[in-house]
mmCIF file of C-alpha atoms in Angstrom:
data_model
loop_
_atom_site.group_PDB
_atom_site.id
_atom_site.type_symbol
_atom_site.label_atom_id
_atom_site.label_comp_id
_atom_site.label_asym_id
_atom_site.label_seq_id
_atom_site.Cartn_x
_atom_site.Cartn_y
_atom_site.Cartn_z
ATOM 1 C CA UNK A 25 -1.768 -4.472 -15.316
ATOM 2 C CA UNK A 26 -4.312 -2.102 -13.436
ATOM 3 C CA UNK A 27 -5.646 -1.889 -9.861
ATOM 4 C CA UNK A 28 -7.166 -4.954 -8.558
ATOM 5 C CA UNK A 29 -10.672 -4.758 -7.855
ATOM 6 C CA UNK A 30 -13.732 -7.269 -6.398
ATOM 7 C CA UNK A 31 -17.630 -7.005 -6.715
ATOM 8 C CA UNK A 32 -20.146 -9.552 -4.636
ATOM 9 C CA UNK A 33 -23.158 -11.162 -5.774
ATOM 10 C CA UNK A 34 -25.231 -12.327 -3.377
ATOM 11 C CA UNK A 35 -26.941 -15.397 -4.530
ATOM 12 C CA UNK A 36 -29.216 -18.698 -3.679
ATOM 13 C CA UNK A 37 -31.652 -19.873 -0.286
ATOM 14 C CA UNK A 38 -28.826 -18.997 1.743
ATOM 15 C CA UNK A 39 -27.558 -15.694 0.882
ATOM 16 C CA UNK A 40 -24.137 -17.068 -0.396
ATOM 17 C CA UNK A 41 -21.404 -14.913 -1.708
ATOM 18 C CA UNK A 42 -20.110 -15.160 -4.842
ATOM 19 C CA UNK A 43 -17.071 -12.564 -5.488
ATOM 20 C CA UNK A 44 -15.386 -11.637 -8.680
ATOM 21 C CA UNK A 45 -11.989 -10.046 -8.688
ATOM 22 C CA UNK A 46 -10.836 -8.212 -11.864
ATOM 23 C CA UNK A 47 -8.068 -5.796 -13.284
ATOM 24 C CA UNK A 48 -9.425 -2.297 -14.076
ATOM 25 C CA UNK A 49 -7.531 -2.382 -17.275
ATOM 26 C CA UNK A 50 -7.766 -5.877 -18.350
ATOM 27 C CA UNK A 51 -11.165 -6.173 -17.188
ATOM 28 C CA UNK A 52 -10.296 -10.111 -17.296
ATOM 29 C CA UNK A 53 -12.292 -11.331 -13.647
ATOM 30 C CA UNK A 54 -11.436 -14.560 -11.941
ATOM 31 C CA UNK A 55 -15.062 -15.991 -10.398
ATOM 32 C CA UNK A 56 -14.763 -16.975 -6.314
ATOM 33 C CA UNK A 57 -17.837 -19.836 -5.472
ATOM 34 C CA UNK A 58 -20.822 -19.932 -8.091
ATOM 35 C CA UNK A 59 -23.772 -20.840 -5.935
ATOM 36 C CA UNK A 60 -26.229 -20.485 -8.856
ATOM 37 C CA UNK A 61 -26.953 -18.887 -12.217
ATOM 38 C CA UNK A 62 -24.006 -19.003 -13.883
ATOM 39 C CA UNK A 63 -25.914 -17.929 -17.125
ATOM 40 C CA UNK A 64 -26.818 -14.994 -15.358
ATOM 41 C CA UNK A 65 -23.413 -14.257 -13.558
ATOM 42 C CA UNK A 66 -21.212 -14.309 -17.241
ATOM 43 C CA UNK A 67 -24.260 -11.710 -18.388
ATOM 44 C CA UNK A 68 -23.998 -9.194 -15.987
ATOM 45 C CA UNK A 69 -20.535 -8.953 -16.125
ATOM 46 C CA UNK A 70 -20.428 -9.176 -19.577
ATOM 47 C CA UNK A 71 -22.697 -6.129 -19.915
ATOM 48 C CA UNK A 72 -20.161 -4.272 -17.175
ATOM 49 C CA UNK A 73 -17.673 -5.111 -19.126
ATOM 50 C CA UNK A 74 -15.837 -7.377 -17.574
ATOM 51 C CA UNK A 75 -14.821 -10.951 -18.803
ATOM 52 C CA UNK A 76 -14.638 -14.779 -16.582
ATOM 53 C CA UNK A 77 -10.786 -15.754 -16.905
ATOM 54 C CA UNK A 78 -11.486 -18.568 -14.827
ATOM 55 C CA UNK A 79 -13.473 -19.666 -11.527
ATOM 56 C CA UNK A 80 -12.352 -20.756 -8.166
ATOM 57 C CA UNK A 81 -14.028 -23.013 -5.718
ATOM 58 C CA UNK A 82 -13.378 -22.275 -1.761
ATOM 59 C CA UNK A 83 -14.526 -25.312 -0.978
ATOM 60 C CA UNK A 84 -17.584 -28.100 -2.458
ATOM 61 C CA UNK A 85 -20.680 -27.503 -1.163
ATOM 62 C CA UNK A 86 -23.704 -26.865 -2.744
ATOM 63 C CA UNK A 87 -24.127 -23.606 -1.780
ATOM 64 C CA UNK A 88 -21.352 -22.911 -3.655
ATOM 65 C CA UNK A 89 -21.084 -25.030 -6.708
ATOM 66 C CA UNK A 90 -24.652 -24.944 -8.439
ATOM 67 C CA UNK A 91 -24.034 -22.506 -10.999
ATOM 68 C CA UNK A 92 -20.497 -23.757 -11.650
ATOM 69 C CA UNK A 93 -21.161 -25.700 -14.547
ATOM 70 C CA UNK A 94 -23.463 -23.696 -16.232
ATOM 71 C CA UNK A 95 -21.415 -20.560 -15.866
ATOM 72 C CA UNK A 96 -17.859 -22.951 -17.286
ATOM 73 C CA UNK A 97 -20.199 -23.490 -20.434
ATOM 74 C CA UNK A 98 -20.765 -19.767 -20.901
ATOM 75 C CA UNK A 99 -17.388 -18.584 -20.285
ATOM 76 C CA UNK A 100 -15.476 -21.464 -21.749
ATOM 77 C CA UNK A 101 -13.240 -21.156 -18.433
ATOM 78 C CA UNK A 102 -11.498 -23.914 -16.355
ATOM 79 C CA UNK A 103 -12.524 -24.440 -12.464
ATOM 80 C CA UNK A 104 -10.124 -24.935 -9.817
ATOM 81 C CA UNK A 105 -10.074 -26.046 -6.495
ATOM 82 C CA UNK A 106 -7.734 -27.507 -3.166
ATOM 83 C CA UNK A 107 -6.773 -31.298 -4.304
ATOM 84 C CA UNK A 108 -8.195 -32.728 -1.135
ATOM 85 C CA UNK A 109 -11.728 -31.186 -1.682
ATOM 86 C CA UNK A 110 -11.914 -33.582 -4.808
ATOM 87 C CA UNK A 111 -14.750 -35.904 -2.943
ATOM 88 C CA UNK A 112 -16.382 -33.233 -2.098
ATOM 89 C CA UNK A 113 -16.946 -31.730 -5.269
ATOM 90 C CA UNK A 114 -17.154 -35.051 -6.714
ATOM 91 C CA UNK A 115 -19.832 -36.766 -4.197
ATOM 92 C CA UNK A 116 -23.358 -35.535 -3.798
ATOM 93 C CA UNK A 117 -23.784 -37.028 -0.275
ATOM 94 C CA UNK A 118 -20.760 -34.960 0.247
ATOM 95 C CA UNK A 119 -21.342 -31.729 -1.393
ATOM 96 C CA UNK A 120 -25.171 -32.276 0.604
ATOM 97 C CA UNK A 121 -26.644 -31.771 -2.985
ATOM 98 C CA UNK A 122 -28.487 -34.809 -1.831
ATOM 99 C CA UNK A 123 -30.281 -33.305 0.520
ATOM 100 C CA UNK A 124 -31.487 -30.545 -1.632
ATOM 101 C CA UNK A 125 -33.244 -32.815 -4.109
ATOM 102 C CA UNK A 126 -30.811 -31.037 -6.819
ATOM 103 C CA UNK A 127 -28.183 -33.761 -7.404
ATOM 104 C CA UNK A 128 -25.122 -31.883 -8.775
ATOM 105 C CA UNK A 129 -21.267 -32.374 -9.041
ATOM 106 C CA UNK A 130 -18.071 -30.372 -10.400
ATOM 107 C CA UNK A 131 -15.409 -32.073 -12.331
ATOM 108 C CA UNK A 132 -12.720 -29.812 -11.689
ATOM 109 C CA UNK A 133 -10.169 -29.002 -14.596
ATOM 110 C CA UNK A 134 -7.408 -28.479 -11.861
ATOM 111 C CA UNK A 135 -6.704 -29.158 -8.221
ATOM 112 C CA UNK A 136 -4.494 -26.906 -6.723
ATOM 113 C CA UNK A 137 -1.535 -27.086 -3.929
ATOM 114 C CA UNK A 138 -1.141 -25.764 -0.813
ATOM 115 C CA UNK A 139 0.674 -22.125 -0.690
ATOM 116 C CA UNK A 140 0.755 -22.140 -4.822
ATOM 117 C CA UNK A 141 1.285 -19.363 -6.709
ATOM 118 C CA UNK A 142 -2.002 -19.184 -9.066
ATOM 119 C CA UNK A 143 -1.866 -16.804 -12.011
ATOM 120 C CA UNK A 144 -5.086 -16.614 -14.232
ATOM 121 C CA UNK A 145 -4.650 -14.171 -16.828
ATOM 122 C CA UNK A 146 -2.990 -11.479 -14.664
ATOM 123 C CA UNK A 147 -5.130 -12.094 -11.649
ATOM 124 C CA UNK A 148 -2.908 -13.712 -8.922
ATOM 125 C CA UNK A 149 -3.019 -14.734 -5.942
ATOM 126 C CA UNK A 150 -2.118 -17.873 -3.193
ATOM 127 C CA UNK A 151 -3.838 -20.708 -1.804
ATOM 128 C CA UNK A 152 -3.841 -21.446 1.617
ATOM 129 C CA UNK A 153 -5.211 -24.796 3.127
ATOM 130 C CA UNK A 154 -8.201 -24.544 6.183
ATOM 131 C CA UNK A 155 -9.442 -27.565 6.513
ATOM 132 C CA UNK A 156 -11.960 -27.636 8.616
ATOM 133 C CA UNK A 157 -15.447 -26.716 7.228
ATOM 134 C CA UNK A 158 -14.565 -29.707 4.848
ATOM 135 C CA UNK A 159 -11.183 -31.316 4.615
ATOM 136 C CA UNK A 160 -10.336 -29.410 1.540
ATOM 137 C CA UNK A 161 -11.453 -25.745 2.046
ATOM 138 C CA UNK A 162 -9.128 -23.335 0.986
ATOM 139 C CA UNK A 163 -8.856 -19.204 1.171
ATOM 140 C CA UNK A 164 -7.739 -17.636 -1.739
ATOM 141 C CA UNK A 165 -4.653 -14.237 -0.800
ATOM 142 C CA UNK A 166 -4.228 -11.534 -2.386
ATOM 143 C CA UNK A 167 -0.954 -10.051 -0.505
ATOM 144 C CA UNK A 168 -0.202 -6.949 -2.523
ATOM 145 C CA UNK A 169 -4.260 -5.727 -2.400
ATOM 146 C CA UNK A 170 -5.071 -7.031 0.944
ATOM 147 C CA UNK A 171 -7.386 -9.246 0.172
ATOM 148 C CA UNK A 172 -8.720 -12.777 1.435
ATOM 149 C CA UNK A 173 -11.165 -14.720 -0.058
ATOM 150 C CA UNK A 174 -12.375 -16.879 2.694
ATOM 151 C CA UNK A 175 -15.405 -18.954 2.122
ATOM 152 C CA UNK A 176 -16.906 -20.939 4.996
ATOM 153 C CA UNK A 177 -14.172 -20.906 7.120
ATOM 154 C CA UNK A 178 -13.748 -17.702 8.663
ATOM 155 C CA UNK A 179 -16.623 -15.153 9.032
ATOM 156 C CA UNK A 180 -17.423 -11.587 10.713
ATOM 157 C CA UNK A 181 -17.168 -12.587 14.399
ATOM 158 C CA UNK A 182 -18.094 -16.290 13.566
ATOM 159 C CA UNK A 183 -16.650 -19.177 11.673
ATOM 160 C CA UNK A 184 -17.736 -22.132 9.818
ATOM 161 C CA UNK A 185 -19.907 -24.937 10.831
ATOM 162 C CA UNK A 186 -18.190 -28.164 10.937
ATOM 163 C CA UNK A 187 -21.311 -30.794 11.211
ATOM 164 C CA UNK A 188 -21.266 -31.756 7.519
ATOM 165 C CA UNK A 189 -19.117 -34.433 5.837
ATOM 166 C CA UNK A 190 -15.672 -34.218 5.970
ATOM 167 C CA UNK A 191 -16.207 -31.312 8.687
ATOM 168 C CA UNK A 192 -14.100 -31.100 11.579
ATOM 169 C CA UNK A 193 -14.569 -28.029 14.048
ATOM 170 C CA UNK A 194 -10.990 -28.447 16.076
ATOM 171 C CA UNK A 195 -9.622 -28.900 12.466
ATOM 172 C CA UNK A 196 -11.267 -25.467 11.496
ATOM 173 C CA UNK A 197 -10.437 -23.640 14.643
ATOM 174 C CA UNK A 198 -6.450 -24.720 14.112
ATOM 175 C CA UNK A 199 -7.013 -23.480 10.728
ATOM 176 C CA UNK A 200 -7.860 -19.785 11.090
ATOM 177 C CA UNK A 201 -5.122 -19.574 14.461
ATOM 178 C CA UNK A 202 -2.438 -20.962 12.203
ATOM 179 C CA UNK A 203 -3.011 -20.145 8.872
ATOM 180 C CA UNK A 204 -5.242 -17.256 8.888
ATOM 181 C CA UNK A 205 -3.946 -15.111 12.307
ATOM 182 C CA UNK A 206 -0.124 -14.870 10.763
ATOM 183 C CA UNK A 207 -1.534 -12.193 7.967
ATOM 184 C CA UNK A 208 -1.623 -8.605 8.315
ATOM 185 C CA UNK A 209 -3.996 -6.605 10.547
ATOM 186 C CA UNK A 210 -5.801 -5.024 7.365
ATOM 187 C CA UNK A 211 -6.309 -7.867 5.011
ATOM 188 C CA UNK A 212 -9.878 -6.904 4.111
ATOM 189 C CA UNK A 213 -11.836 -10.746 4.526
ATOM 190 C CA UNK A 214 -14.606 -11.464 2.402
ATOM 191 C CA UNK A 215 -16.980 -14.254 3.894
ATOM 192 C CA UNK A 216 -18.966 -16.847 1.878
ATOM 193 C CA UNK A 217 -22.087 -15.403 3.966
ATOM 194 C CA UNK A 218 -23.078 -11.966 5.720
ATOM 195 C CA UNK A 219 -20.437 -8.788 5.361
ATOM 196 C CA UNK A 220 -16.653 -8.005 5.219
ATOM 197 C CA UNK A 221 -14.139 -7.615 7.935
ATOM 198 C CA UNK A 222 -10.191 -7.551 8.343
ATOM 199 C CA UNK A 223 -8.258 -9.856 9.870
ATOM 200 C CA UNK A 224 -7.171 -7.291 12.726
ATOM 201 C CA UNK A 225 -10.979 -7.235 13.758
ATOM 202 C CA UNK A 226 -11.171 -10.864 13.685
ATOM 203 C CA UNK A 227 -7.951 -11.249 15.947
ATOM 204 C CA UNK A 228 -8.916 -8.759 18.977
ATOM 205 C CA UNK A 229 -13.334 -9.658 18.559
ATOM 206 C CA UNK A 230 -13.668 -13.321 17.060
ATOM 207 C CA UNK A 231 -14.237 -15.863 20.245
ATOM 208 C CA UNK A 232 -12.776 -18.576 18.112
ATOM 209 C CA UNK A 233 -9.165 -16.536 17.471
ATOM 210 C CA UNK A 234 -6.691 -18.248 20.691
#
């Protein structure tokens, strides 16, 4: 297997990430949040080259999950997610879908475990529960490239909000002290809004970080 790489898209009325890390041999890509166009996601990497192994859902909202479906279709992929973010992705008053006027839900073809081992064709990695932002948010770690997909839980000198269903903002805060803090100083963090940091910037600049 080659070098692990990751691209950004930055998609939908809120600026959401979506991230896709690939092999630079395989060129086989594992999707990270879809909020949107998922027709238009599986073309442009397609034209780069590079081919959806599967797609992986931080947490439920629907910011994150619009273009899920359509982009499943294309790529003939399964979705995964935490198993306690299930009613989220499930429920439209919980996914706030409702409020958008744009009712939409994702089955999910698997719900993973805490701390599991994930390998999508070649492309591994390890969940790690944060609840918090909604009871079943999850990062996604990369430990030998350094790299954690966070969603809406931890961002560049800011975390989530914790006002929507299922939210819980002591929850969240526990979260990124115990689960997130323990990693290494240059685990490179990529947000589900606004730019990059490391965990070692986080730790010494975040106010949230104990």
């Amino acid at each position: 297997m080659g070098e692990l790489k990751i691209g950004r898209m930055v998609m939908g009325p809120v600026q959401t990430n979506c991230y896709f890390v690939y092999d630079s041999e395989s060129k086989k890509a594992v999707v990270f949040d879809v909020p949107c166009n998922g027709a238009y996601i599986y073309d442009t990497l397609k034209k780069n080259g590079i081919e959806v192994a599967g797609i992986c859902l931080t947490h439920g909202h629907f910011d994150h999950i619009m273009g899920v479906n359509e982009l499943r279709a294309a790529a003939s992929v399964k979705v995964y997610a935490y198993e306690e973010e299930k009613d989220v992705c499930e429920d439209t008053h919980n996914n706030c879908t409702e409020e958008t006027g744009r009712l939409c839900t994702v089955k999910c073809n698997r719900y993973l475990k805490d701390n599991e081992e994930v390998d999508i064709e070649g492309i591994r990695f390890k969940v790690i529960a944060t609840p918090g932002h909604t009871k079943g948010s999850c990062c996604f770690y990369f430990e030998e490239a350094g790299i954690l997909i966070s969603g809406d839980t931890l961002f560049n000198g800011s975390i989530g909000r914790s006002d929507l269903p299922t939210g819980s903002e002591s929850t969240l805060i526990r979260s990124i002290n115990e689960r997130l803090m323990c990693l290494p100083d240059d685990v490179k963090v990529y947000p589900g809004h606004g730019d990059e940091t490391t965990i070692g910037f986080e730790r010494r600049n975040n106010p949230f970080i104990y």
